[in-house]
Coordinates of C-alpha atoms in Angstrom, one line a residue:
M132 CA -34.3 -13.4 -18.8
K133 CA -35.6 -13.5 -15.4
K134 CA -36.0 -10.6 -13.1
V135 CA -34.3 -10.3 -9.7
I136 CA -35.4 -13.2 -7.3
F137 CA -35.3 -11.2 -4.2
T138 CA -34.4 -7.6 -3.6
V139 CA -32.7 -6.7 -0.2
L140 CA -34.2 -3.3 0.7
C141 CA -31.7 -2.6 3.1
C142 CA -27.9 -3.7 2.7
T143 CA -26.7 -6.0 5.4
I144 CA -23.5 -3.8 5.5
A145 CA -24.4 -0.3 6.4
M146 CA -22.6 2.5 4.7
I147 CA -21.4 4.1 7.7
S148 CA -19.8 7.9 8.2
F149 CA -16.6 8.0 9.6
A150 CA -15.2 11.3 10.7
Q151 CA -11.5 10.2 10.3
D152 CA -10.2 9.3 6.8
Q153 CA -6.7 8.3 7.4
V154 CA -5.1 6.3 9.9
F155 CA -1.4 6.7 10.3
I156 CA 0.3 3.2 11.1
T157 CA 4.0 3.5 11.1
G158 CA 7.2 5.4 9.6
F159 CA 9.5 2.9 11.6
E160 CA 10.7 6.0 13.7
D161 CA 11.4 5.2 17.4
T162 CA 8.4 6.7 19.5
E163 CA 7.0 6.3 23.0
E164 CA 4.4 3.7 21.3
I165 CA 7.1 0.9 20.5
T166 CA 6.7 -2.2 22.3
G167 CA 8.8 -4.5 20.4
E168 CA 10.8 -4.4 17.2
W169 CA 9.6 -4.3 13.8
S170 CA 9.9 -7.5 11.7
W171 CA 8.8 -8.8 8.5
I172 CA 10.1 -12.5 8.8
G173 CA 9.8 -15.8 7.7
G174 CA 11.6 -18.9 6.2
A175 CA 13.0 -16.8 3.1
F176 CA 13.0 -13.2 5.0
T177 CA 14.9 -11.4 7.3
S178 CA 14.3 -7.6 8.0
F179 CA 15.5 -4.8 10.4
V180 CA 14.8 -1.1 10.9
D181 CA 17.6 1.0 9.4
Y182 CA 18.4 4.9 9.0
P183 CA 19.4 4.9 5.3
T184 CA 20.6 8.1 3.3
D185 CA 20.7 6.3 -0.3
P186 CA 17.5 5.9 -0.7
A187 CA 16.4 8.6 1.7
P188 CA 13.1 7.3 3.7
V189 CA 9.9 8.8 2.5
E190 CA 9.0 9.9 6.0
G191 CA 11.5 10.5 8.9
E192 CA 14.6 8.9 9.1
A193 CA 14.1 5.3 9.3
A194 CA 12.7 2.5 7.0
L195 CA 12.1 -1.1 7.2
V196 CA 14.7 -3.1 5.1
V197 CA 13.7 -6.8 4.0
I198 CA 15.9 -9.1 2.6
Y199 CA 14.0 -12.0 0.8
D200 CA 15.4 -14.9 -0.9
N201 CA 13.2 -17.6 -2.3
N202 CA 15.8 -20.2 -2.2
G203 CA 14.6 -22.2 -5.0
S204 CA 10.8 -22.3 -3.6
E205 CA 8.1 -20.5 -4.9
W206 CA 5.4 -18.5 -2.4
Q207 CA 7.5 -18.0 0.5
H208 CA 5.2 -16.6 3.0
A209 CA 6.1 -14.4 6.1
R210 CA 4.3 -12.0 8.6
M211 CA 5.0 -8.5 9.4
D212 CA 4.4 -8.0 13.2
F213 CA 3.6 -4.6 14.3
A214 CA 5.9 -3.0 17.1
V215 CA 3.3 -0.5 18.2
P216 CA 0.0 -1.4 19.7
A217 CA -2.8 -2.9 17.5
V218 CA -4.3 -0.4 15.0
D219 CA -8.0 0.3 14.5
L220 CA -8.6 0.6 10.9
T221 CA -12.4 0.8 10.9
G222 CA -13.7 2.6 8.1
M223 CA -10.4 2.8 6.4
R224 CA -10.7 1.3 2.5
E225 CA -7.1 0.9 1.5
I226 CA -3.7 0.5 3.0
R227 CA -0.8 2.0 1.6
M228 CA 2.9 2.2 1.7
S229 CA 6.1 3.4 0.1
V230 CA 8.6 0.6 -1.2
Y231 CA 12.2 1.0 -2.7
F232 CA 13.3 -2.2 -4.5
T233 CA 17.3 -2.1 -5.1
P234 CA 18.5 -2.3 -8.4
E235 CA 19.6 -5.8 -8.0
S236 CA 16.4 -7.1 -6.7
T237 CA 15.0 -10.2 -8.9
G238 CA 11.5 -11.7 -9.0
D239 CA 7.8 -10.2 -10.1
M240 CA 8.3 -7.0 -8.0
S241 CA 5.1 -7.5 -6.3
I242 CA 4.0 -7.4 -2.5
R243 CA 1.1 -9.5 -1.4
F244 CA -0.9 -8.5 1.9
D245 CA -3.3 -10.7 4.0
L246 CA -5.0 -9.6 7.0
P247 CA -5.6 -11.9 9.9
N248 CA -7.9 -14.7 9.4
G249 CA -7.3 -15.3 5.6
N250 CA -8.4 -12.1 4.2
S251 CA -5.9 -11.4 1.3
L252 CA -5.8 -7.7 0.0
G253 CA -4.2 -8.8 -3.3
F254 CA -1.2 -7.8 -4.9
A255 CA 0.5 -4.3 -5.6
Y256 CA 3.2 -4.1 -8.4
V257 CA 6.2 -1.8 -8.7
P258 CA 7.0 -0.8 -12.5
N259 CA 10.8 -0.7 -12.0
T260 CA 13.5 -1.0 -9.4
G261 CA 15.7 1.9 -7.9
E262 CA 12.8 4.4 -7.1
W263 CA 10.3 4.9 -4.3
H264 CA 6.8 3.9 -5.1
E265 CA 3.8 4.2 -3.3
L266 CA 1.8 0.9 -3.4
S267 CA -1.8 0.5 -2.3
W268 CA -4.1 -2.5 -1.5
K269 CA -7.9 -2.2 -1.2
I270 CA -9.9 -3.0 1.8
D271 CA -13.4 -4.5 1.1
R272 CA -16.5 -2.6 2.8
L273 CA -17.3 -5.6 4.9
T274 CA -13.6 -5.9 6.4
S275 CA -13.5 -2.0 6.6
A276 CA -16.7 -2.1 8.8
T277 CA -16.5 -5.3 10.9
R278 CA -13.0 -6.8 10.9
V279 CA -10.1 -4.5 11.1
S280 CA -10.6 -2.9 14.6
S281 CA -7.6 -4.4 16.2
V282 CA -4.8 -5.2 13.4
G283 CA -1.4 -6.3 15.1
Y284 CA 0.1 -7.8 12.0
I285 CA 0.0 -8.2 8.1
Q286 CA 1.1 -11.2 6.5
G287 CA 2.0 -11.6 2.7
F288 CA 4.5 -12.6 0.3
I289 CA 7.3 -10.4 -1.5
C290 CA 8.1 -11.3 -4.9
P291 CA 6.6 -14.7 -4.7
T292 CA 7.7 -16.0 -8.2
P293 CA 10.1 -17.5 -9.5
G294 CA 11.7 -19.9 -6.9
D295 CA 15.2 -17.9 -7.4
A296 CA 13.9 -14.4 -6.8
A297 CA 16.0 -12.6 -4.3
G298 CA 16.7 -8.9 -3.5
E299 CA 16.1 -6.3 -1.1
V300 CA 13.2 -4.0 -0.3
F301 CA 12.7 -0.9 1.9
I302 CA 9.4 -0.1 3.4
D303 CA 8.4 3.4 4.7
N304 CA 5.1 5.3 5.5
M305 CA 2.6 2.9 6.0
Y306 CA -0.6 4.2 6.6
A307 CA -4.9 3.6 5.8
I308 CA -7.0 6.0 4.3
R309 CA -10.8 6.4 3.2
P310 CA -11.1 7.7 -0.3
A311 CA -13.6 11.0 0.0
S312 CA -16.3 9.5 -2.3
M313 CA -17.5 6.0 -2.0
P314 CA -20.6 4.4 -3.9
E315 CA -23.6 3.4 -1.9
L316 CA -24.7 0.0 -2.5
E317 CA -27.6 -2.2 -2.3
E318 CA -27.5 -6.0 -1.9
I319 CA -29.7 -8.6 -4.0
M320 CA -29.9 -12.2 -3.5
L321 CA -29.8 -14.5 -6.3
Y322 CA -29.4 -18.0 -4.8
G323 CA -30.8 -19.2 -1.6
F324 CA -30.2 -23.0 -2.0
N325 CA -33.8 -23.9 -1.0
E326 CA -34.6 -26.1 -3.7
A327 CA -33.2 -28.8 -5.8
D328 CA -33.3 -29.2 -9.8
P329 CA -35.3 -32.4 -10.5
E330 CA -33.2 -33.5 -13.0
T331 CA -29.9 -33.3 -11.1
S332 CA -30.9 -33.3 -7.5
A333 CA -28.1 -30.6 -6.9
P334 CA -29.5 -27.3 -5.8
S335 CA -31.3 -25.4 -8.2
G336 CA -29.0 -23.1 -10.5
W337 CA -25.6 -25.0 -9.8
I338 CA -23.9 -28.2 -10.7
N339 CA -20.5 -29.7 -10.3
A340 CA -17.6 -28.4 -12.6
E341 CA -14.6 -30.5 -11.6
G342 CA -15.5 -31.5 -8.0
A343 CA -18.4 -33.5 -6.6
L344 CA -22.0 -32.7 -7.1
P345 CA -23.4 -30.3 -4.5
E346 CA -26.1 -31.1 -2.4
L347 CA -28.8 -29.6 -0.3
T348 CA -27.8 -29.9 3.6
N349 CA -31.2 -31.2 4.6
D350 CA -30.9 -30.1 8.0
W351 CA -27.0 -30.8 8.2
V352 CA -26.5 -27.2 9.4
E353 CA -29.4 -24.5 10.4
P354 CA -29.6 -22.2 7.1
L355 CA -28.9 -18.6 7.3
E356 CA -31.7 -17.8 5.0
G357 CA -34.9 -19.8 4.0
S358 CA -35.1 -23.5 4.5
D359 CA -31.9 -25.1 3.3
S360 CA -28.6 -24.2 2.2
M361 CA -26.0 -26.0 -0.2
V362 CA -23.2 -28.1 0.9
F363 CA -20.0 -28.8 -1.6
F364 CA -16.8 -30.7 -0.8
A365 CA -13.0 -29.8 -1.0
G366 CA -10.9 -31.8 -3.4
G367 CA -7.4 -32.9 -2.9
G368 CA -5.8 -29.7 -3.5
Y369 CA -6.7 -26.9 -5.9
L370 CA -10.1 -27.7 -7.9
Q371 CA -12.4 -25.8 -10.1
N372 CA -15.2 -27.0 -7.8
I373 CA -18.9 -26.2 -8.4
V374 CA -20.7 -23.5 -11.0
T375 CA -23.7 -21.9 -12.0
T376 CA -25.7 -23.7 -14.6
N377 CA -26.4 -20.2 -16.3
A378 CA -26.1 -17.1 -14.3
L379 CA -27.9 -15.0 -17.1
E380 CA -31.4 -16.5 -16.3
V381 CA -31.3 -15.2 -12.7
F382 CA -30.1 -11.7 -13.1
D383 CA -30.1 -8.8 -16.1
R384 CA -27.8 -6.4 -14.4
W385 CA -24.4 -8.0 -14.2
D386 CA -22.9 -4.9 -15.9
E387 CA -23.6 -3.0 -12.7
V388 CA -22.3 -5.5 -10.1
S389 CA -19.2 -4.5 -8.2
E390 CA -19.3 -7.2 -5.3
I391 CA -20.4 -10.8 -5.2
L392 CA -21.1 -12.0 -1.5
F393 CA -22.1 -15.3 0.0
D394 CA -22.0 -16.9 3.5
L395 CA -20.0 -19.8 4.3
R396 CA -19.4 -22.3 7.2
I397 CA -17.8 -25.4 8.0
A398 CA -18.6 -27.9 10.7
E399 CA -15.1 -28.6 12.1
S400 CA -11.8 -27.7 12.0
V401 CA -10.4 -28.2 8.4
P402 CA -7.6 -31.0 8.1
G403 CA -4.5 -29.3 7.2
D404 CA -5.5 -26.1 9.0
W405 CA -6.4 -23.9 5.9
L406 CA -8.9 -23.9 3.3
Q407 CA -9.5 -20.8 0.6
S408 CA -11.8 -20.3 -2.4
R409 CA -11.7 -17.5 -5.2
L410 CA -14.5 -17.0 -7.8
R411 CA -13.8 -17.9 -11.4
F412 CA -15.7 -15.9 -14.2
R413 CA -16.6 -17.5 -17.8
S414 CA -18.5 -16.0 -20.4
G415 CA -18.8 -16.9 -24.1
I416 CA -20.9 -17.0 -27.2
T417 CA -22.4 -20.6 -28.2
G418 CA -20.8 -21.5 -31.7
N419 CA -18.0 -18.8 -31.5
D420 CA -14.8 -20.3 -29.6
D421 CA -13.1 -17.1 -29.8
A422 CA -15.3 -15.1 -27.8
L423 CA -14.4 -17.1 -24.5
V424 CA -13.5 -14.9 -21.6
E425 CA -12.3 -16.4 -18.2
E426 CA -10.9 -14.0 -15.3
T427 CA -10.6 -15.0 -11.6
T428 CA -10.7 -13.1 -8.3
K429 CA -7.9 -13.2 -5.4
E430 CA -8.4 -16.1 -2.9
M431 CA -9.9 -15.8 0.6
G432 CA -9.7 -18.1 3.7
Y433 CA -12.6 -19.3 5.7
S434 CA -10.8 -22.1 8.0
D435 CA -12.1 -19.9 11.0
A436 CA -15.9 -20.4 10.2
T437 CA -16.3 -23.2 12.5
E438 CA -18.7 -21.7 15.0
A439 CA -20.7 -19.3 12.9
W440 CA -21.5 -18.4 9.3
K441 CA -18.8 -16.2 7.7
T442 CA -19.4 -13.7 5.0
M443 CA -17.4 -14.0 1.8
L444 CA -17.0 -10.6 -0.4
F445 CA -15.2 -10.3 -3.5
E446 CA -15.0 -7.3 -5.3
V447 CA -15.3 -7.8 -9.1
D448 CA -15.0 -6.2 -12.3
L449 CA -17.1 -7.8 -15.0
S450 CA -16.8 -5.3 -18.0
N451 CA -14.9 -7.7 -20.0
H452 CA -17.9 -10.2 -20.2
V453 CA -20.3 -7.6 -21.1
D454 CA -20.2 -8.3 -24.7
N455 CA -20.7 -11.8 -24.3
M456 CA -23.7 -11.4 -22.0
N457 CA -25.5 -9.2 -24.4
D458 CA -25.3 -11.5 -27.3
P459 CA -28.3 -13.3 -28.1
N460 CA -26.3 -16.8 -28.1
G461 CA -24.2 -15.4 -24.9
W462 CA -23.8 -17.3 -21.6
F463 CA -22.3 -16.6 -18.2
E464 CA -21.1 -18.8 -15.4
I465 CA -19.7 -18.4 -11.9
R466 CA -17.3 -21.2 -10.5
I467 CA -16.4 -21.4 -7.0
D468 CA -12.7 -22.9 -6.7
T469 CA -11.4 -24.6 -3.6
N470 CA -7.7 -24.7 -2.3
N471 CA -6.6 -26.6 0.5
A472 CA -4.4 -29.4 1.9
A473 CA -4.7 -32.7 0.2
S474 CA -5.8 -33.9 3.7
A475 CA -8.8 -32.1 3.5
D476 CA -10.2 -34.0 0.5
G477 CA -13.9 -34.5 0.9
F478 CA -14.3 -31.8 3.6
A479 CA -17.7 -30.4 3.7
I480 CA -18.4 -26.6 3.1
F481 CA -21.5 -25.0 3.6
I482 CA -22.7 -22.2 1.4
D483 CA -26.2 -20.0 1.8
N484 CA -27.4 -16.4 0.9
F485 CA -25.6 -15.8 -2.6
R486 CA -25.9 -11.9 -3.4
V487 CA -24.6 -9.3 -5.7
A488 CA -24.2 -5.6 -4.6
V489 CA -25.2 -2.9 -7.2
P490 CA -24.9 0.8 -6.8
V491 CA -28.4 2.3 -5.5
G492 CA -30.1 4.2 -8.2
G493 CA -28.2 2.6 -11.0
P494 CA -24.5 2.7 -12.6
V495 CA -21.8 4.8 -11.0
N496 CA -19.0 5.9 -13.3
V497 CA -15.9 4.3 -11.3
S498 CA -13.6 6.8 -12.7
E499 CA -15.2 9.3 -10.1
W500 CA -14.5 7.0 -7.4
N501 CA -11.3 8.4 -6.0
L502 CA -10.1 4.8 -5.4
Y503 CA -9.5 4.4 -9.1

């Protein structure tokens, strides 16, 4: 296997030392800072602040009560507007809150949080109803350092499936925290998208999966790195779009990778107003169909990336692929899936500066990281 193509000597995202390691957001009590009513509302949700005795709140005397009913339609989206001034969460790496689903509640018993501008924090699940559970949503280091200085609302889903999910959930004691010990990471660039493959004319190392063949941009936009970048094209909805030809040929430390980063840009407002992607990892052993491993990340949006490049950071765990990678006949590929309204079919998406993050000084035992 080839060695690393380029090594970034200094992380583009500095690991900043923060004096404060916790930020309290709310316990839904009446305070002098209240500027409006707490609400988590949408087409399928209603909410109100209550002072229950059963269950008793985790903190103080109040809790937010959210009644959800999917009304036969899955993935009912809603928004929690803060009734306090926007909160600065810079440096925080998790959002936590306590939830209590009533025993009659139905659905997959999960809550998904999204920060503004399409930054999904993913899902957190409760093991059972009728008890308080503290849930946690991770904030990636890029978002933590640069994108949460003024958070006034959170979007998301409560029990998004199935379509007949309905119930009642109490929410209390919402805060953000930075774990005491975080690994220091360095970034290594793998793909600069500066050369075309002579056989396919696609950018070297990439090809189409289910989508159209990717291309070099050829001065369509100014590249962020090097002399060129790659352009690929949205489909008419969800699509496994483009894929690496064989990622094992360009890097030999995949077992240490904890983040994958790249920069995206779009030339104009996206038709349908939303556009998001996730990564799909596939590995296997040639001649052994039973060895196939396939996993995906959460989706992240970038419909706001019209004026400048936007860095996308996906936290990953590739441990399930290591055996396949280490096999003499093993292979490993990365796909970039796209998801958008049908009206965005054929819409151009530019990508540059594809890189990975690994621990400085070698592997780190994640069990020693408080976040786990």
